[in-house]
Amino acid sequence: QSLFTGLKNQNKPIYAGMGFIIRLSDGRFIVIDGGAGDYNHLDSNNMLKVLKEQSPAGTEKPVIAAWIFTHAHDDHIGAFNAFTADHADKVVIESFYYNFPSERIIGDKTAGLSHDEYYSYTNFLRCVKKYPGAKFIRPHSGEKYYIANAIIDMLFTYEDLYPLDFEMGTLGDFNATSLIFKIHIGGQ
């Protein structure tokens, strides 16, 4: 049976970050963002605990079918960075889904927002490489992805708002680069 779990960020105010784990009908998972992460390992340890508790009995390593990142703010990718530092060898990640502007643009637009390198987009790129068997999928609006009993409808990517060049757009908030999608599971 599918299950939806919201993750609580231990080190950020309640309005910051986002993290969800969806257990699929085949026992694999979809993870959305993950939250901010923390140096005392509460968030990454909790994430691994949830994955292990919700995995089918006898599972050696939880399998994350898709880790979806909405945008590159540290309170959305930071927990992944911390999780990878702590637990990269304890899970299998089959695919990453994200559609971000270039590393240079992210650096320019988020300068001063990331409290240190550990949670940065540059470190995120290093962390993704620690899963060499994982596929990278760059979603675009209108696409559908079928993963076990989940159907993911991509509704918006930053290219819809800035089709020619992200830098030419008037960006009031970096959140405007977020993926927007719907996930259908079991009629929900």
mmCIF file with all atom_site columns, C-alpha atoms in Angstrom, residues 22-131:
data_model
loop_
_atom_site.group_PDB
_atom_site.id
_atom_site.type_symbol
_atom_site.label_atom_id
_atom_site.label_alt_id
_atom_site.label_comp_id
_atom_site.label_asym_id
_atom_site.label_entity_id
_atom_site.label_seq_id
_atom_site.pdbx_PDB_ins_code
_atom_site.Cartn_x
_atom_site.Cartn_y
_atom_site.Cartn_z
_atom_site.occupancy
_atom_site.B_iso_or_equiv
_atom_site.pdbx_formal_charge
_atom_site.auth_seq_id
_atom_site.auth_comp_id
_atom_site.auth_asym_id
_atom_site.auth_atom_id
_atom_site.pdbx_PDB_model_num
ATOM 1   C CA . ILE A 1 22  ? 6.139  8.485  -0.794  1.00 0.00 ? 22  ILE A CA 1
ATOM 2   C CA . ARG A 1 23  ? 6.212  4.713  -0.500  1.00 0.00 ? 23  ARG A CA 1
ATOM 3   C CA . LEU A 1 24  ? 5.041  3.120  -3.729  1.00 0.00 ? 24  LEU A CA 1
ATOM 4   C CA . SER A 1 25  ? 3.072  -0.100 -4.179  1.00 0.00 ? 25  SER A CA 1
ATOM 5   C CA . ASP A 1 26  ? 6.241  -2.049 -5.053  1.00 0.00 ? 26  ASP A CA 1
ATOM 6   C CA . GLY A 1 27  ? 8.092  -0.938 -1.888  1.00 0.00 ? 27  GLY A CA 1
ATOM 7   C CA . ARG A 1 28  ? 10.300 1.630  -3.616  1.00 0.00 ? 28  ARG A CA 1
ATOM 8   C CA . PHE A 1 29  ? 10.100 5.344  -2.811  1.00 0.00 ? 29  PHE A CA 1
ATOM 9   C CA . ILE A 1 30  ? 9.741  8.777  -4.314  1.00 0.00 ? 30  ILE A CA 1
ATOM 10  C CA . VAL A 1 31  ? 11.500 11.456 -2.268  1.00 0.00 ? 31  VAL A CA 1
ATOM 11  C CA . ILE A 1 32  ? 10.634 15.111 -2.855  1.00 0.00 ? 32  ILE A CA 1
ATOM 12  C CA . ASP A 1 33  ? 13.368 17.554 -1.812  1.00 0.00 ? 33  ASP A CA 1
ATOM 13  C CA . GLY A 1 34  ? 14.159 16.504 1.747   1.00 0.00 ? 34  GLY A CA 1
ATOM 14  C CA . GLY A 1 35  ? 14.522 19.783 3.580   1.00 0.00 ? 35  GLY A CA 1
ATOM 15  C CA . ALA A 1 36  ? 17.506 21.701 4.839   1.00 0.00 ? 36  ALA A CA 1
ATOM 16  C CA . GLY A 1 37  ? 19.699 19.109 6.503   1.00 0.00 ? 37  GLY A CA 1
ATOM 17  C CA . ASP A 1 38  ? 21.711 19.672 9.656   1.00 0.00 ? 38  ASP A CA 1
ATOM 18  C CA . TYR A 1 39  ? 25.159 19.148 11.113  1.00 0.00 ? 39  TYR A CA 1
ATOM 19  C CA . ASN A 1 40  ? 23.862 17.103 14.043  1.00 0.00 ? 40  ASN A CA 1
ATOM 20  C CA . HIS A 1 41  ? 22.455 14.526 11.587  1.00 0.00 ? 41  HIS A CA 1
ATOM 21  C CA . LEU A 1 42  ? 18.870 14.575 12.914  1.00 0.00 ? 42  LEU A CA 1
ATOM 22  C CA . ASP A 1 43  ? 17.302 15.143 9.492   1.00 0.00 ? 43  ASP A CA 1
ATOM 23  C CA . SER A 1 44  ? 19.427 12.654 7.536   1.00 0.00 ? 44  SER A CA 1
ATOM 24  C CA . ASN A 1 45  ? 19.125 9.993  10.242  1.00 0.00 ? 45  ASN A CA 1
ATOM 25  C CA . ASN A 1 46  ? 15.351 10.503 10.402  1.00 0.00 ? 46  ASN A CA 1
ATOM 26  C CA . MET A 1 47  ? 15.078 10.196 6.625   1.00 0.00 ? 47  MET A CA 1
ATOM 27  C CA . LEU A 1 48  ? 16.983 6.900  6.630   1.00 0.00 ? 48  LEU A CA 1
ATOM 28  C CA . LYS A 1 49  ? 14.879 5.672  9.577   1.00 0.00 ? 49  LYS A CA 1
ATOM 29  C CA . VAL A 1 50  ? 11.632 6.376  7.683   1.00 0.00 ? 50  VAL A CA 1
ATOM 30  C CA . LEU A 1 51  ? 12.941 4.670  4.531   1.00 0.00 ? 51  LEU A CA 1
ATOM 31  C CA . LYS A 1 52  ? 14.016 1.565  6.473   1.00 0.00 ? 52  LYS A CA 1
ATOM 32  C CA . GLU A 1 53  ? 10.813 1.363  8.528   1.00 0.00 ? 53  GLU A CA 1
ATOM 33  C CA . GLN A 1 54  ? 8.633  1.638  5.425   1.00 0.00 ? 54  GLN A CA 1
ATOM 34  C CA . SER A 1 55  ? 10.661 -0.758 3.245   1.00 0.00 ? 55  SER A CA 1
ATOM 35  C CA . PRO A 1 56  ? 9.313  -4.276 2.707   1.00 0.00 ? 56  PRO A CA 1
ATOM 36  C CA . ALA A 1 57  ? 10.533 -6.856 5.227   1.00 0.00 ? 57  ALA A CA 1
ATOM 37  C CA . GLY A 1 58  ? 13.902 -8.292 4.289   1.00 0.00 ? 58  GLY A CA 1
ATOM 38  C CA . THR A 1 59  ? 14.968 -5.274 2.218   1.00 0.00 ? 59  THR A CA 1
ATOM 39  C CA . GLU A 1 60  ? 18.740 -4.872 2.453   1.00 0.00 ? 60  GLU A CA 1
ATOM 40  C CA . LYS A 1 61  ? 18.793 -1.263 1.204   1.00 0.00 ? 61  LYS A CA 1
ATOM 41  C CA . PRO A 1 62  ? 15.792 1.013  0.630   1.00 0.00 ? 62  PRO A CA 1
ATOM 42  C CA . VAL A 1 63  ? 15.325 1.785  -3.066  1.00 0.00 ? 63  VAL A CA 1
ATOM 43  C CA . ILE A 1 64  ? 14.528 5.352  -4.046  1.00 0.00 ? 64  ILE A CA 1
ATOM 44  C CA . ALA A 1 65  ? 12.979 5.095  -7.501  1.00 0.00 ? 65  ALA A CA 1
ATOM 45  C CA . ALA A 1 66  ? 12.967 8.880  -7.922  1.00 0.00 ? 66  ALA A CA 1
ATOM 46  C CA . TRP A 1 67  ? 14.402 11.734 -5.911  1.00 0.00 ? 67  TRP A CA 1
ATOM 47  C CA . ILE A 1 68  ? 12.702 14.896 -7.181  1.00 0.00 ? 68  ILE A CA 1
ATOM 48  C CA . PHE A 1 69  ? 14.164 18.327 -6.411  1.00 0.00 ? 69  PHE A CA 1
ATOM 49  C CA . THR A 1 70  ? 11.865 21.303 -6.881  1.00 0.00 ? 70  THR A CA 1
ATOM 50  C CA . HIS A 1 71  ? 14.564 24.003 -6.864  1.00 0.00 ? 71  HIS A CA 1
ATOM 51  C CA . ALA A 1 72  ? 18.113 24.675 -5.684  1.00 0.00 ? 72  ALA A CA 1
ATOM 52  C CA . HIS A 1 73  ? 17.532 26.623 -2.465  1.00 0.00 ? 73  HIS A CA 1
ATOM 53  C CA . ASP A 1 74  ? 19.545 25.114 0.385   1.00 0.00 ? 74  ASP A CA 1
ATOM 54  C CA . ASP A 1 75  ? 16.396 24.351 2.395   1.00 0.00 ? 75  ASP A CA 1
ATOM 55  C CA . HIS A 1 76  ? 15.293 21.993 -0.400  1.00 0.00 ? 76  HIS A CA 1
ATOM 56  C CA . ILE A 1 77  ? 18.592 20.358 -1.450  1.00 0.00 ? 77  ILE A CA 1
ATOM 57  C CA . GLY A 1 78  ? 20.504 20.629 1.845   1.00 0.00 ? 78  GLY A CA 1
ATOM 58  C CA . ALA A 1 79  ? 19.077 17.476 3.425   1.00 0.00 ? 79  ALA A CA 1
ATOM 59  C CA . PHE A 1 80  ? 20.112 15.509 0.333   1.00 0.00 ? 80  PHE A CA 1
ATOM 60  C CA . ASN A 1 81  ? 23.671 16.792 0.752   1.00 0.00 ? 81  ASN A CA 1
ATOM 61  C CA . ALA A 1 82  ? 23.671 15.780 4.433   1.00 0.00 ? 82  ALA A CA 1
ATOM 62  C CA . PHE A 1 83  ? 21.958 12.448 3.676   1.00 0.00 ? 83  PHE A CA 1
ATOM 63  C CA . THR A 1 84  ? 24.575 11.623 1.051   1.00 0.00 ? 84  THR A CA 1
ATOM 64  C CA . ALA A 1 85  ? 27.431 12.464 3.416   1.00 0.00 ? 85  ALA A CA 1
ATOM 65  C CA . ASP A 1 86  ? 25.913 10.217 6.097   1.00 0.00 ? 86  ASP A CA 1
ATOM 66  C CA . HIS A 1 87  ? 24.152 7.420  4.216   1.00 0.00 ? 87  HIS A CA 1
ATOM 67  C CA . ALA A 1 88  ? 25.088 7.228  0.512   1.00 0.00 ? 88  ALA A CA 1
ATOM 68  C CA . ASP A 1 89  ? 26.010 3.554  0.803   1.00 0.00 ? 89  ASP A CA 1
ATOM 69  C CA . LYS A 1 90  ? 22.825 2.591  2.689   1.00 0.00 ? 90  LYS A CA 1
ATOM 70  C CA . VAL A 1 91  ? 20.311 3.242  -0.117  1.00 0.00 ? 91  VAL A CA 1
ATOM 71  C CA . VAL A 1 92  ? 19.924 2.684  -3.847  1.00 0.00 ? 92  VAL A CA 1
ATOM 72  C CA . ILE A 1 93  ? 18.853 5.706  -5.901  1.00 0.00 ? 93  ILE A CA 1
ATOM 73  C CA . GLU A 1 94  ? 17.559 4.849  -9.356  1.00 0.00 ? 94  GLU A CA 1
ATOM 74  C CA . SER A 1 95  ? 16.946 8.357  -10.715 1.00 0.00 ? 95  SER A CA 1
ATOM 75  C CA . PHE A 1 96  ? 17.130 12.069 -9.984  1.00 0.00 ? 96  PHE A CA 1
ATOM 76  C CA . TYR A 1 97  ? 14.550 14.489 -11.381 1.00 0.00 ? 97  TYR A CA 1
ATOM 77  C CA . TYR A 1 98  ? 15.382 18.193 -11.467 1.00 0.00 ? 98  TYR A CA 1
ATOM 78  C CA . ASN A 1 99  ? 15.485 21.087 -13.886 1.00 0.00 ? 99  ASN A CA 1
ATOM 79  C CA . PHE A 1 100 ? 17.643 23.924 -12.599 1.00 0.00 ? 100 PHE A CA 1
ATOM 80  C CA . PRO A 1 101 ? 19.192 26.928 -14.314 1.00 0.00 ? 101 PRO A CA 1
ATOM 81  C CA . SER A 1 102 ? 22.974 26.801 -14.822 1.00 0.00 ? 102 SER A CA 1
ATOM 82  C CA . GLU A 1 103 ? 25.323 26.530 -11.849 1.00 0.00 ? 103 GLU A CA 1
ATOM 83  C CA . ARG A 1 104 ? 26.599 30.077 -12.468 1.00 0.00 ? 104 ARG A CA 1
ATOM 84  C CA . ILE A 1 105 ? 23.090 31.548 -12.459 1.00 0.00 ? 105 ILE A CA 1
ATOM 85  C CA . ILE A 1 106 ? 22.140 29.614 -9.331  1.00 0.00 ? 106 ILE A CA 1
ATOM 86  C CA . GLY A 1 107 ? 25.283 30.927 -7.639  1.00 0.00 ? 107 GLY A CA 1
ATOM 87  C CA . ASP A 1 108 ? 24.433 34.506 -8.613  1.00 0.00 ? 108 ASP A CA 1
ATOM 88  C CA . LYS A 1 109 ? 20.770 34.277 -7.588  1.00 0.00 ? 109 LYS A CA 1
ATOM 89  C CA . THR A 1 110 ? 21.342 32.475 -4.283  1.00 0.00 ? 110 THR A CA 1
ATOM 90  C CA . ALA A 1 111 ? 24.482 34.282 -3.113  1.00 0.00 ? 111 ALA A CA 1
ATOM 91  C CA . GLY A 1 112 ? 24.132 34.945 0.588   1.00 0.00 ? 112 GLY A CA 1
ATOM 92  C CA . LEU A 1 113 ? 21.189 32.552 1.022   1.00 0.00 ? 113 LEU A CA 1
ATOM 93  C CA . SER A 1 114 ? 23.175 29.381 1.614   1.00 0.00 ? 114 SER A CA 1
ATOM 94  C CA . HIS A 1 115 ? 24.757 29.537 5.033   1.00 0.00 ? 115 HIS A CA 1
ATOM 95  C CA . ASP A 1 116 ? 27.769 27.494 3.962   1.00 0.00 ? 116 ASP A CA 1
ATOM 96  C CA . GLU A 1 117 ? 29.295 25.253 1.311   1.00 0.00 ? 117 GLU A CA 1
ATOM 97  C CA . TYR A 1 118 ? 27.973 22.046 2.910   1.00 0.00 ? 118 TYR A CA 1
ATOM 98  C CA . TYR A 1 119 ? 24.405 22.842 1.827   1.00 0.00 ? 119 TYR A CA 1
ATOM 99  C CA . SER A 1 120 ? 25.304 24.564 -1.450  1.00 0.00 ? 120 SER A CA 1
ATOM 100 C CA . TYR A 1 121 ? 24.332 23.707 -5.016  1.00 0.00 ? 121 TYR A CA 1
ATOM 101 C CA . THR A 1 122 ? 28.004 23.062 -5.822  1.00 0.00 ? 122 THR A CA 1
ATOM 102 C CA . ASN A 1 123 ? 28.070 20.394 -3.113  1.00 0.00 ? 123 ASN A CA 1
ATOM 103 C CA . PHE A 1 124 ? 24.720 19.074 -4.390  1.00 0.00 ? 124 PHE A CA 1
ATOM 104 C CA . LEU A 1 125 ? 26.349 18.377 -7.773  1.00 0.00 ? 125 LEU A CA 1
ATOM 105 C CA . ARG A 1 126 ? 29.186 16.501 -6.036  1.00 0.00 ? 126 ARG A CA 1
ATOM 106 C CA . CYS A 1 127 ? 26.664 14.479 -4.024  1.00 0.00 ? 127 CYS A CA 1
ATOM 107 C CA . VAL A 1 128 ? 24.653 13.431 -7.102  1.00 0.00 ? 128 VAL A CA 1
ATOM 108 C CA . LYS A 1 129 ? 27.850 11.926 -8.534  1.00 0.00 ? 129 LYS A CA 1
ATOM 109 C CA . LYS A 1 130 ? 28.100 9.600  -5.519  1.00 0.00 ? 130 LYS A CA 1
ATOM 110 C CA . TYR A 1 131 ? 25.267 7.566  -7.096  1.00 0.00 ? 131 TYR A CA 1
#
